[in-house]
mmCIF file of C-alpha atoms and ligand atoms in Angstrom:
data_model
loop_
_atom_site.group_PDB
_atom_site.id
_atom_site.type_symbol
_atom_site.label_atom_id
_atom_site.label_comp_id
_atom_site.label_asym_id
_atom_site.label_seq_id
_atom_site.Cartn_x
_atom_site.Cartn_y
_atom_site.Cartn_z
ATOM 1 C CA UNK A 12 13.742 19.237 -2.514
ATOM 2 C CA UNK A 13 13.457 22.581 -3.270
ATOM 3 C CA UNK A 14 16.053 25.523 -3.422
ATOM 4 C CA UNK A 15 13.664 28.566 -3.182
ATOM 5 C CA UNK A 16 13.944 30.765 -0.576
ATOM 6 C CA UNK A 17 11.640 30.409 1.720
ATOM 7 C CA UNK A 18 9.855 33.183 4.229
ATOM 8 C CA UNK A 19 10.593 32.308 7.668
ATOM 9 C CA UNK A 20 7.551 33.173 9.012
ATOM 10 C CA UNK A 21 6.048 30.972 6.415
ATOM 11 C CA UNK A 22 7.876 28.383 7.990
ATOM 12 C CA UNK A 23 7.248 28.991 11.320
ATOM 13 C CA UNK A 24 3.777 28.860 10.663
ATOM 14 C CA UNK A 25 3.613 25.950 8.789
ATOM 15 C CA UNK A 26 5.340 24.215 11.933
ATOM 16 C CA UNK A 27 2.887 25.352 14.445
ATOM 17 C CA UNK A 28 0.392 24.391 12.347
ATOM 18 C CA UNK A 29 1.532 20.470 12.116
ATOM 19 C CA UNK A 30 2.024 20.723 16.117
ATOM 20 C CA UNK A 31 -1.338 19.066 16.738
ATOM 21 C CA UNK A 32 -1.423 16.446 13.899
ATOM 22 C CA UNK A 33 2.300 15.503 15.398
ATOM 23 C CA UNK A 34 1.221 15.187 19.045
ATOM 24 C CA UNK A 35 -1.981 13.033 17.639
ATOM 25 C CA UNK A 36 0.082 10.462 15.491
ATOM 26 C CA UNK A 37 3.040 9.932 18.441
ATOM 27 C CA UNK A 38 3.465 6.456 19.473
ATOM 28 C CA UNK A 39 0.753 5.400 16.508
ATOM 29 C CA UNK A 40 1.502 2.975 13.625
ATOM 30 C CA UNK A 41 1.074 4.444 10.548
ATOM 31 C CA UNK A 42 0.902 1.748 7.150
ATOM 32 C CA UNK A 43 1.847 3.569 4.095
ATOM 33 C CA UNK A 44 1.508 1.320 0.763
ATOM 34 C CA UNK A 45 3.701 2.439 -2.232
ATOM 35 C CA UNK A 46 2.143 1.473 -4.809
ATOM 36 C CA UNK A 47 4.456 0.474 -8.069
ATOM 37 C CA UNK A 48 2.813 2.832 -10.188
ATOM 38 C CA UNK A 49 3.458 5.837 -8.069
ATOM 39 C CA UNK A 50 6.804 5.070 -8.315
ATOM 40 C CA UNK A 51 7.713 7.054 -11.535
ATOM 41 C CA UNK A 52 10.872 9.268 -10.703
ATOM 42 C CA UNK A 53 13.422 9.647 -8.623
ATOM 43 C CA UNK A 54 12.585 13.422 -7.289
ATOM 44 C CA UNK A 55 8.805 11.879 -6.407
ATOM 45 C CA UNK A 56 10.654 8.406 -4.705
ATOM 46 C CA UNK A 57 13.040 11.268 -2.617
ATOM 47 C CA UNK A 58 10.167 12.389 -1.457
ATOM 48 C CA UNK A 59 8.019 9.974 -0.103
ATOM 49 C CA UNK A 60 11.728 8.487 0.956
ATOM 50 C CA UNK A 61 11.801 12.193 3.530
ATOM 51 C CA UNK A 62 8.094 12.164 4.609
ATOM 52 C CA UNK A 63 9.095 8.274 5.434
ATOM 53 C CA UNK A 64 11.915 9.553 7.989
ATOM 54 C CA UNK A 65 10.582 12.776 9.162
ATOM 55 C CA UNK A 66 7.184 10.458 10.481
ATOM 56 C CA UNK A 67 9.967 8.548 11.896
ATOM 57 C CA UNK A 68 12.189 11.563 13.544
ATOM 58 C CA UNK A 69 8.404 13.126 14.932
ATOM 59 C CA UNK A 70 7.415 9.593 16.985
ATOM 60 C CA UNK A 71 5.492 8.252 14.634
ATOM 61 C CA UNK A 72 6.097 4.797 13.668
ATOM 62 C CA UNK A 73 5.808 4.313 9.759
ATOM 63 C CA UNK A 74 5.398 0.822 7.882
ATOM 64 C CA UNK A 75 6.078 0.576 4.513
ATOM 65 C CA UNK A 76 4.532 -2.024 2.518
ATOM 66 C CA UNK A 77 5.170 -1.427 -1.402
ATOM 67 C CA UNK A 78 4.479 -3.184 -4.606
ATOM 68 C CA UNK A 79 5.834 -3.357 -7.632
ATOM 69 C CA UNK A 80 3.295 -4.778 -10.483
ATOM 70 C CA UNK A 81 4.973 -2.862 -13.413
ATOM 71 C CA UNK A 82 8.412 -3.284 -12.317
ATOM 72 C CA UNK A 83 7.229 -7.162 -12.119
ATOM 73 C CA UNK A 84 5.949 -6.660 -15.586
ATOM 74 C CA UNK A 85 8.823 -4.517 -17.031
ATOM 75 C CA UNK A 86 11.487 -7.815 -16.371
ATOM 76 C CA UNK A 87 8.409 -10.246 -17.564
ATOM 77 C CA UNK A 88 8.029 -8.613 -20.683
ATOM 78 C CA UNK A 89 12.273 -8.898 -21.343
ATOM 79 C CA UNK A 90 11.699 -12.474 -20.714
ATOM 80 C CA UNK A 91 9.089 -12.739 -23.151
ATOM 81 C CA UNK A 92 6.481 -13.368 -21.278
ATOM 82 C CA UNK A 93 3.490 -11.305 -20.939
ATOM 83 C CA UNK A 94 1.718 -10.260 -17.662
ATOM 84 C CA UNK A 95 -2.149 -11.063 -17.002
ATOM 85 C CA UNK A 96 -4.628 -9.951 -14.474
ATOM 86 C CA UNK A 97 -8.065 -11.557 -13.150
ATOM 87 C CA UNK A 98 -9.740 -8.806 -10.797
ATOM 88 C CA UNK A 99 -6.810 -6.809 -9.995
ATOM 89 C CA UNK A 100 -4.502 -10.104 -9.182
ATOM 90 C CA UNK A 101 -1.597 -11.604 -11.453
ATOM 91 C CA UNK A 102 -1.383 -14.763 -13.033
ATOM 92 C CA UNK A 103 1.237 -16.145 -11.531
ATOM 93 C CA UNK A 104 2.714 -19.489 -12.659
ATOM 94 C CA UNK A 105 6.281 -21.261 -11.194
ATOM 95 C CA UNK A 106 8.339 -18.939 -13.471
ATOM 96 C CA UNK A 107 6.807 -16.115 -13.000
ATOM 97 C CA UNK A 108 6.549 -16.396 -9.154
ATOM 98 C CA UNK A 109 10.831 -16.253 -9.602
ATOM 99 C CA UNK A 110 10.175 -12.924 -11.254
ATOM 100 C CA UNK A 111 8.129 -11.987 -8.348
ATOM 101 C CA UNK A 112 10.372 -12.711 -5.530
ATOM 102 C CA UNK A 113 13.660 -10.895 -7.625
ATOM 103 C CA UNK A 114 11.511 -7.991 -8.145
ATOM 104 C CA UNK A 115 9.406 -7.480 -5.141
ATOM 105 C CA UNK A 116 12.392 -8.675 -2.712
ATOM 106 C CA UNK A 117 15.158 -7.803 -4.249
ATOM 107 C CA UNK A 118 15.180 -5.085 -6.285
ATOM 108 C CA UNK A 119 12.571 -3.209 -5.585
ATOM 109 C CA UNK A 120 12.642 -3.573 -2.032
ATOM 110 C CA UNK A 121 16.586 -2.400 -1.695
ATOM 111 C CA UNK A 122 15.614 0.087 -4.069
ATOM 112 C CA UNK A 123 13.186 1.686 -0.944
ATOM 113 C CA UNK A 124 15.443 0.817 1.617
ATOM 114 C CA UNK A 125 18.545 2.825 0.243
ATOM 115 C CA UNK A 126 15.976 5.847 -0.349
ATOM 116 C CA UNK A 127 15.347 5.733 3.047
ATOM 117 C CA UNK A 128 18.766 5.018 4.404
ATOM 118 C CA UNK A 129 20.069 7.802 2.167
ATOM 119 C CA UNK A 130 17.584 10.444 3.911
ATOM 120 C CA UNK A 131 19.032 9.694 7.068
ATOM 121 C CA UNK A 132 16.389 7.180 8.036
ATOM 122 C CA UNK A 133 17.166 3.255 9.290
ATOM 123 C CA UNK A 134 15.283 1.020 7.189
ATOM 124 C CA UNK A 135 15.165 -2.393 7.220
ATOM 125 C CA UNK A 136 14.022 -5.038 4.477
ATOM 126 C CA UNK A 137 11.618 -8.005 4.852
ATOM 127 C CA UNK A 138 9.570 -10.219 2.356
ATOM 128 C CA UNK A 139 6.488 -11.388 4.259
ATOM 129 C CA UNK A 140 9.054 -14.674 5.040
ATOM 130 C CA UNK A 141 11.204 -12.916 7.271
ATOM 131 C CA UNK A 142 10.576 -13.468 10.593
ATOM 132 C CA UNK A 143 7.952 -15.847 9.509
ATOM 133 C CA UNK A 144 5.802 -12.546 8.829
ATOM 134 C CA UNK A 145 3.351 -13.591 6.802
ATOM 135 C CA UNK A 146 1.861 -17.164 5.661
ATOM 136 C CA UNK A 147 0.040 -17.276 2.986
ATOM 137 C CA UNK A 148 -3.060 -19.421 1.704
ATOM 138 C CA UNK A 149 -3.496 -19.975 -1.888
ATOM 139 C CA UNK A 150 -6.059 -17.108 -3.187
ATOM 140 C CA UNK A 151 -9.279 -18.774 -4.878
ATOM 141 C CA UNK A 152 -11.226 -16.289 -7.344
ATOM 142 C CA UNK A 153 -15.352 -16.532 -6.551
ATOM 143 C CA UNK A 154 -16.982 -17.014 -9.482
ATOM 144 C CA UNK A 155 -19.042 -14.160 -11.009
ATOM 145 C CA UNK A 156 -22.408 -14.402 -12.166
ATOM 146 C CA UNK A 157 -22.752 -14.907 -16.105
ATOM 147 C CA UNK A 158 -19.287 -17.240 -15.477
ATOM 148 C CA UNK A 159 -19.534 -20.806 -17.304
ATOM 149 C CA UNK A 160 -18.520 -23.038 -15.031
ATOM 150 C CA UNK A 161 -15.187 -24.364 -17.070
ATOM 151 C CA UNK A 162 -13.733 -21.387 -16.916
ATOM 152 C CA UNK A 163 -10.314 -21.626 -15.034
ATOM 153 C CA UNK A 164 -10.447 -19.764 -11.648
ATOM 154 C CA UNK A 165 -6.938 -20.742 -10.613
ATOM 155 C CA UNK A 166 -4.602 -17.708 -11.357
ATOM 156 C CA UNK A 167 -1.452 -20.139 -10.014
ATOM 157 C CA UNK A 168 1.069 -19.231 -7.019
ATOM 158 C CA UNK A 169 -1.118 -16.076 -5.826
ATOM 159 C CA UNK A 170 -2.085 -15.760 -2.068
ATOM 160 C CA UNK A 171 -3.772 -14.235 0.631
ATOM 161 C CA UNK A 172 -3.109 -13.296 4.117
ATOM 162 C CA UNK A 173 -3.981 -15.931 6.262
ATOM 163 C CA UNK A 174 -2.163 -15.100 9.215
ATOM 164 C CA UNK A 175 0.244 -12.249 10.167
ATOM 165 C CA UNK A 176 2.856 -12.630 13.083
ATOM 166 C CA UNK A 177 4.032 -9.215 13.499
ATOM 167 C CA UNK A 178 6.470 -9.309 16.155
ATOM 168 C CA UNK A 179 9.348 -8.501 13.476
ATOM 169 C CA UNK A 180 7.421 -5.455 12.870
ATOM 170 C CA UNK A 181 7.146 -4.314 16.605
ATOM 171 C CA UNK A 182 11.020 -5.068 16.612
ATOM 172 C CA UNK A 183 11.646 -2.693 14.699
ATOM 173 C CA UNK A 184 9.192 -0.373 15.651
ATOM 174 C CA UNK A 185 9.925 -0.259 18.582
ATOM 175 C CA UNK A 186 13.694 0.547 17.924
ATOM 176 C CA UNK A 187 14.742 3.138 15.857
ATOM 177 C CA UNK A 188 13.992 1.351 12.245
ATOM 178 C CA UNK A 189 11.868 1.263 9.455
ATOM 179 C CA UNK A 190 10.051 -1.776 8.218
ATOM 180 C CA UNK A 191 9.456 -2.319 4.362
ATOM 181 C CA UNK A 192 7.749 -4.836 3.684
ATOM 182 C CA UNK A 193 7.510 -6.985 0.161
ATOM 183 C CA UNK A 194 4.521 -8.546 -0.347
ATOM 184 C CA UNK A 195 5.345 -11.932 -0.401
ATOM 185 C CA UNK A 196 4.098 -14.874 2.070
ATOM 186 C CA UNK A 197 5.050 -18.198 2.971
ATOM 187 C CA UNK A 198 2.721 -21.238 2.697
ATOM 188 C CA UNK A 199 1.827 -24.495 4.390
ATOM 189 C CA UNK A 200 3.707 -26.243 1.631
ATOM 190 C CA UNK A 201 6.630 -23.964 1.939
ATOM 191 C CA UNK A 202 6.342 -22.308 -0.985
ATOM 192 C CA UNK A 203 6.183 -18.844 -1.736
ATOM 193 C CA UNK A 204 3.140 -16.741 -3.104
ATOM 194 C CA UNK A 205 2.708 -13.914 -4.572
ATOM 195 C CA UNK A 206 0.088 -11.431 -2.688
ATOM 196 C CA UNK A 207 -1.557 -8.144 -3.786
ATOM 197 C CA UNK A 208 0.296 -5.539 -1.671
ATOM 198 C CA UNK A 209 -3.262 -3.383 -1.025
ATOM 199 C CA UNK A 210 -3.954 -6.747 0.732
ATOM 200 C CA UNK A 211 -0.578 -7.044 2.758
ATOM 201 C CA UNK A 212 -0.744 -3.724 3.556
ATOM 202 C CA UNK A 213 -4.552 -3.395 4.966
ATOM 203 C CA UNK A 214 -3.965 -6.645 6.989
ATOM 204 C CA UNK A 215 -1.286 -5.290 8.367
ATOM 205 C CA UNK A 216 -2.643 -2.347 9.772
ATOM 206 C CA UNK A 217 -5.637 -4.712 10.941
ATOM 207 C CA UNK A 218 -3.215 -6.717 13.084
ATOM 208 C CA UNK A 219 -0.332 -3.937 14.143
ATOM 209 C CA UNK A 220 -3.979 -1.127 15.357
ATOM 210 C CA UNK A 221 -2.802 1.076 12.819
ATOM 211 C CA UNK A 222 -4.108 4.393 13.163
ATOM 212 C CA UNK A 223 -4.282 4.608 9.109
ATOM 213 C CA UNK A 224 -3.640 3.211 5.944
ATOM 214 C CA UNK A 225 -2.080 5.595 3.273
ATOM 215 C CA UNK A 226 -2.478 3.782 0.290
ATOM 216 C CA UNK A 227 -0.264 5.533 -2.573
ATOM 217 C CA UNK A 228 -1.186 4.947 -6.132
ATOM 218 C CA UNK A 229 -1.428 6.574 -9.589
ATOM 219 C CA UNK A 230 -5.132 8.585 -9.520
ATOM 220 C CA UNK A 231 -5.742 11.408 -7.094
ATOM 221 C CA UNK A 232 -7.922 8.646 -5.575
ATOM 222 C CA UNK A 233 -11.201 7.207 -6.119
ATOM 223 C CA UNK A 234 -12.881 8.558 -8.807
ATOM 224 C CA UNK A 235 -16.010 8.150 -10.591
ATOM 225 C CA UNK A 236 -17.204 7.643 -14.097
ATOM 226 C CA UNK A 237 -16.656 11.378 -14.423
ATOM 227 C CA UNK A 238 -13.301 11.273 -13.215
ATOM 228 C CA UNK A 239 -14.880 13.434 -10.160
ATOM 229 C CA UNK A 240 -13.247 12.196 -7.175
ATOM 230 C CA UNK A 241 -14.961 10.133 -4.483
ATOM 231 C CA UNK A 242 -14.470 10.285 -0.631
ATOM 232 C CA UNK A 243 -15.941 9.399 2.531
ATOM 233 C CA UNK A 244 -17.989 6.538 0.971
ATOM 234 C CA UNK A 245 -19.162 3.447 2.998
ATOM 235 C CA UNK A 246 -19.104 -0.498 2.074
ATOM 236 C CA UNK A 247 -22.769 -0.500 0.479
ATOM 237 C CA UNK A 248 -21.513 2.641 -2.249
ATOM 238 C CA UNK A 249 -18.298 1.139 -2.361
ATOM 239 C CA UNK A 250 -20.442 -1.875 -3.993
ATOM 240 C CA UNK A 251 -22.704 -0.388 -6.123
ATOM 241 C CA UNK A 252 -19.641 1.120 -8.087
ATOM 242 C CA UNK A 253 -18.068 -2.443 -8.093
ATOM 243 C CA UNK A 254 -21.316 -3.667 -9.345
ATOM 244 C CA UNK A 255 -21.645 -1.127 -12.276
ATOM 245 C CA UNK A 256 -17.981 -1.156 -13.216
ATOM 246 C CA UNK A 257 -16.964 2.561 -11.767
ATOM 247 C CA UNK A 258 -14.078 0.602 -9.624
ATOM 248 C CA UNK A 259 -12.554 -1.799 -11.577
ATOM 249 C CA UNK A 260 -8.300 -3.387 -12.478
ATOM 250 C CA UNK A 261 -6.154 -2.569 -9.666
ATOM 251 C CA UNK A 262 -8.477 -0.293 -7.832
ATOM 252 C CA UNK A 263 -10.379 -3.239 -6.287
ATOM 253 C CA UNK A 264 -8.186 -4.419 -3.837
ATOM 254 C CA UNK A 265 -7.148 -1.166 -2.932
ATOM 255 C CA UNK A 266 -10.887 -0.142 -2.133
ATOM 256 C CA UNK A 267 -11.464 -4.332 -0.684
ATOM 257 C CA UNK A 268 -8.782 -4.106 1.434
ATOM 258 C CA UNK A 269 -9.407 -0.474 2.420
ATOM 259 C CA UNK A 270 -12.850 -1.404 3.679
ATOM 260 C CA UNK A 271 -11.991 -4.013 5.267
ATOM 261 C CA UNK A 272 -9.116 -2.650 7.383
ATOM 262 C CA UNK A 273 -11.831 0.090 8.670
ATOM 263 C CA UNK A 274 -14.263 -2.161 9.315
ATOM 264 C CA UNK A 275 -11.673 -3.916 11.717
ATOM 265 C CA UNK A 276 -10.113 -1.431 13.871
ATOM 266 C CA UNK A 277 -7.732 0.898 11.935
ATOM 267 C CA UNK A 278 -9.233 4.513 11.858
ATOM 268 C CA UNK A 279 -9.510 5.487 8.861
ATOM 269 C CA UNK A 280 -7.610 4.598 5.027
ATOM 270 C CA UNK A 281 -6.379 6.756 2.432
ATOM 271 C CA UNK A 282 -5.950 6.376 -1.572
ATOM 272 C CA UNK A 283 -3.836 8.944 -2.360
ATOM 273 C CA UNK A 284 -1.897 10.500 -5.215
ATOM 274 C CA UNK A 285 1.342 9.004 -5.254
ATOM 275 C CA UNK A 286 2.429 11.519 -8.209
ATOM 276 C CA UNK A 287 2.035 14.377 -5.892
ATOM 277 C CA UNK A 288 5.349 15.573 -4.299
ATOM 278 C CA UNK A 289 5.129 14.917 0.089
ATOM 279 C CA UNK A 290 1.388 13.423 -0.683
ATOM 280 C CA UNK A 291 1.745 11.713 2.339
ATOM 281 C CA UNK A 292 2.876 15.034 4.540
ATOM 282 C CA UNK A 293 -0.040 16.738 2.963
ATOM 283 C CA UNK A 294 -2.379 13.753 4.195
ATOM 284 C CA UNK A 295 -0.936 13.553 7.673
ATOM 285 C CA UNK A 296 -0.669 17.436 8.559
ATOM 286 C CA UNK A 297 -3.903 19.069 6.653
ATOM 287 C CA UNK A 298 -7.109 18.918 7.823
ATOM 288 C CA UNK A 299 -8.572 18.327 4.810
ATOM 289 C CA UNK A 300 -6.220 15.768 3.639
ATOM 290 C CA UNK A 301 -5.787 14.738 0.195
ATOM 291 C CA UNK A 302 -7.841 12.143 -2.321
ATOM 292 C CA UNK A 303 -10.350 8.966 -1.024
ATOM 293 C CA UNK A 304 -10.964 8.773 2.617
ATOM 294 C CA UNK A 305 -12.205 5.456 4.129
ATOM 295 C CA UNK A 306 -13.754 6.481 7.917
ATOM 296 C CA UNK A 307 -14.210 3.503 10.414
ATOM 297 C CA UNK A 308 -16.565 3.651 12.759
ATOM 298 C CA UNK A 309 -15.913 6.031 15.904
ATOM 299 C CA UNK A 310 -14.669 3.715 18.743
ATOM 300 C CA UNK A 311 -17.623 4.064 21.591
HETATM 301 N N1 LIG B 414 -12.828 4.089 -10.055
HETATM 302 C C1 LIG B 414 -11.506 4.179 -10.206
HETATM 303 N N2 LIG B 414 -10.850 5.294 -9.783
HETATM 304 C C2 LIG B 414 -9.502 5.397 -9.927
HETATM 305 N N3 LIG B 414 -8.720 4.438 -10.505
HETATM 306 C C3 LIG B 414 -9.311 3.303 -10.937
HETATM 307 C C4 LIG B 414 -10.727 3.117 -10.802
HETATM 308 N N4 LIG B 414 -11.052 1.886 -11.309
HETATM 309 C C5 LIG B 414 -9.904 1.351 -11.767
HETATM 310 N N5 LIG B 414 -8.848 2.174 -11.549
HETATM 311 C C6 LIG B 414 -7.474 1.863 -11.925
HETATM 312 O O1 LIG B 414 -6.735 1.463 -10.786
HETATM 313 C C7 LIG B 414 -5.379 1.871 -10.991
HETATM 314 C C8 LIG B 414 -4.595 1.830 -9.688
HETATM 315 O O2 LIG B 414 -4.314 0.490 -9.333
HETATM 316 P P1 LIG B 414 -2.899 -0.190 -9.691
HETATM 317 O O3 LIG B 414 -2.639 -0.013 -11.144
HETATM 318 O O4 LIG B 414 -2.899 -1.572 -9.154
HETATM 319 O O5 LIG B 414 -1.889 0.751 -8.926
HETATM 320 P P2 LIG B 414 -0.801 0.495 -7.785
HETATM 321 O O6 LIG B 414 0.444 0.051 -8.481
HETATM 322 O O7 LIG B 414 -0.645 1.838 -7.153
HETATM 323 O O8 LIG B 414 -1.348 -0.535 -6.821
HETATM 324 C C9 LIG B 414 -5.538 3.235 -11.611
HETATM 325 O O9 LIG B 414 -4.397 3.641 -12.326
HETATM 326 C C10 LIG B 414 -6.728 3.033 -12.549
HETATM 327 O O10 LIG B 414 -6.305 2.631 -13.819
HETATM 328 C C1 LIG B 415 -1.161 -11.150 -6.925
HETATM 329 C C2 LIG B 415 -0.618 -9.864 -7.461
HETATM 330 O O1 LIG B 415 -1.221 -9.250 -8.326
HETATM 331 N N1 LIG B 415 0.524 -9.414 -6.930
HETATM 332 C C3 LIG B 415 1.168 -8.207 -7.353
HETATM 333 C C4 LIG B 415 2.238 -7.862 -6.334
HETATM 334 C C5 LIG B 415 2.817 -6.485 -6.542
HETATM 335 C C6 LIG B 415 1.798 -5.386 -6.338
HETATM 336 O O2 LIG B 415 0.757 -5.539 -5.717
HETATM 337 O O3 LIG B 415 2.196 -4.212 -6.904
HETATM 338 P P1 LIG B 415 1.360 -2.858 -7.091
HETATM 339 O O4 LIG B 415 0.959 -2.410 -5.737
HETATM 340 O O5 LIG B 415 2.341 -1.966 -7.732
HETATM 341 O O6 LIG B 415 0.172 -3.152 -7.965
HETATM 342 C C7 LIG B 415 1.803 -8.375 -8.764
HETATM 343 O O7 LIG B 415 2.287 -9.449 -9.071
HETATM 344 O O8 LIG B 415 1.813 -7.379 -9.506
#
């Protein structure tokens, strides 16, 4: 929030100017994923907490997924213990899973709620077991070339999607709440696992038609080995910088899922800069938009 006066006119204009970009997003789902790492201070959480409710308060109907990797870390580390990652993904053994599930669905996920609720907004909480949301298949790592064959490939209680039943979600949508979602499923065996949120959050907007995926992390986006930033690439660049080690750590599931949620249905996806102040206004209501753009094909 800002206390500077501001020229009417200014603000007239800048309300005409959103007019279209509001009448094109009505009725649409829109998945936003806040990532952990963009959450660094309380004027930036505000923020995105505002643009959550004023999507809501224009027709739009938001879904927040959100992580919360170095918040997970942060209570690991007073524990002792010290956090590991294969391609992007935690190690996540029986005590660490606890960590997960206090973090992700309790603190964290309150945490977003209240931010909301406190901007005048109705949020409402869910882990991926609410509702029976989302079950979850054990995640297997393929091995990479130049691998030897003993090394260990299971990274422990981490998951993937396999099926979403999203009728909480239209619940709410439907209504006048928010949905924020912790990514955490619900398997077979009952037990819980821990799953990427890029890859919550991209399956969700698969299966709820989402018109986008704002994904909101740390970088102004994609960027290459120039710290130039990327945009409008397709799945055969995407792999090429996988292959040469341009996208690597956290940034591939963000770009995996991204791809993938195009490639199924949802419009277009986003990595933006969660450090900038409304980055998700400034996505929805410029033309240019802001950071990585991921274009699905044009519906025929
Ligand atoms: N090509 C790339 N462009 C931008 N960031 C990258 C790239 N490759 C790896 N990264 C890393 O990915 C990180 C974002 O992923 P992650 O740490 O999981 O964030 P989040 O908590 O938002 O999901 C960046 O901070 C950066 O260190
Ligand atoms: C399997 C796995 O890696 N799960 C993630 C879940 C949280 C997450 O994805 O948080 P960010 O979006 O902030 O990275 C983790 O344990 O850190």
């Amino acid at each position: 929030m800002t206390d500077t006066p501001t020229d009417p006119a200014l603000v007239a204009h800048v309300l005409t100017e959103a007019l279209p970009y509001i009448r094109r997003f009505q009725g649409k789902t829109i998945v936003v994923k806040f990532g952990g790492n963009a959450m660094v201070d309380d004027a930036l959480k505000h923020s995105f907490a505002r643009d959550i409710v004023l999507m809501k308060l224009v027709g739009f109907n938001p879904v927040v997924v959100h992580g919360g990797g170095p918040q997970i870390g942060k209570l690991l580390a007073r524990i002792g213990k010290e956090s590991r990652f294969i391609e992007g993904m935690r190690v996540t053994d029986d005590e660490t899973m606890d960590v997960v599930e206090m973090v992700l669905g309790g603190l964290v996920n309150k945490e977003i709620v209240q931010l909301i609720n406190g901007q005048g907004g109705r949020a409402v909480g869910l882990t991926g077991k609410d509702g029976g949301l989302i079950r979850a298949r054990k995640l297997v790592l393929p091995r990479r070339e130049g691998q030897s064959p003993d090394e260990d490939l299971d990274i422990g209680q981490v998951g993937e999607v396999a099926h979403v039943d999203a009728s909480v979600v239209d619940m709410l949508d439907s209504g006048e709440f928010i949905p924020v979602i912790a990514p955490i499923g619900v398997g077979d065996d009952g037990r819980s696992y821990n799953i990427n949120a890029d890859l919550v959050a991209g399956k969700l907007a698969e299966v709820l038609k989402a018109e986008k995926l704002i994904l909101l992390t740390n970088t102004p986006g994609l960027l290459d080995s120039e710290g130039r930033l990327l945009t409008g690439l397709d799945a055969s660049r995407v792999q090429d910088l996988i292959n040469d080690g341009t996208i690597h750590g956290g940034m591939l599931p963000k770009i995996r899922c991204a791809l993938e949620a195009v490639e199924r249905g949802v419009r277009s996806a986003h990595i933006i800069d969660g450090r900038v102040t409304h980055a998700v206004l400034l996505e929805l209501f410029t033309d240019s938009g802001v950071g990585t753009l991921i274009r699905g094909s044009e519906p025929s």
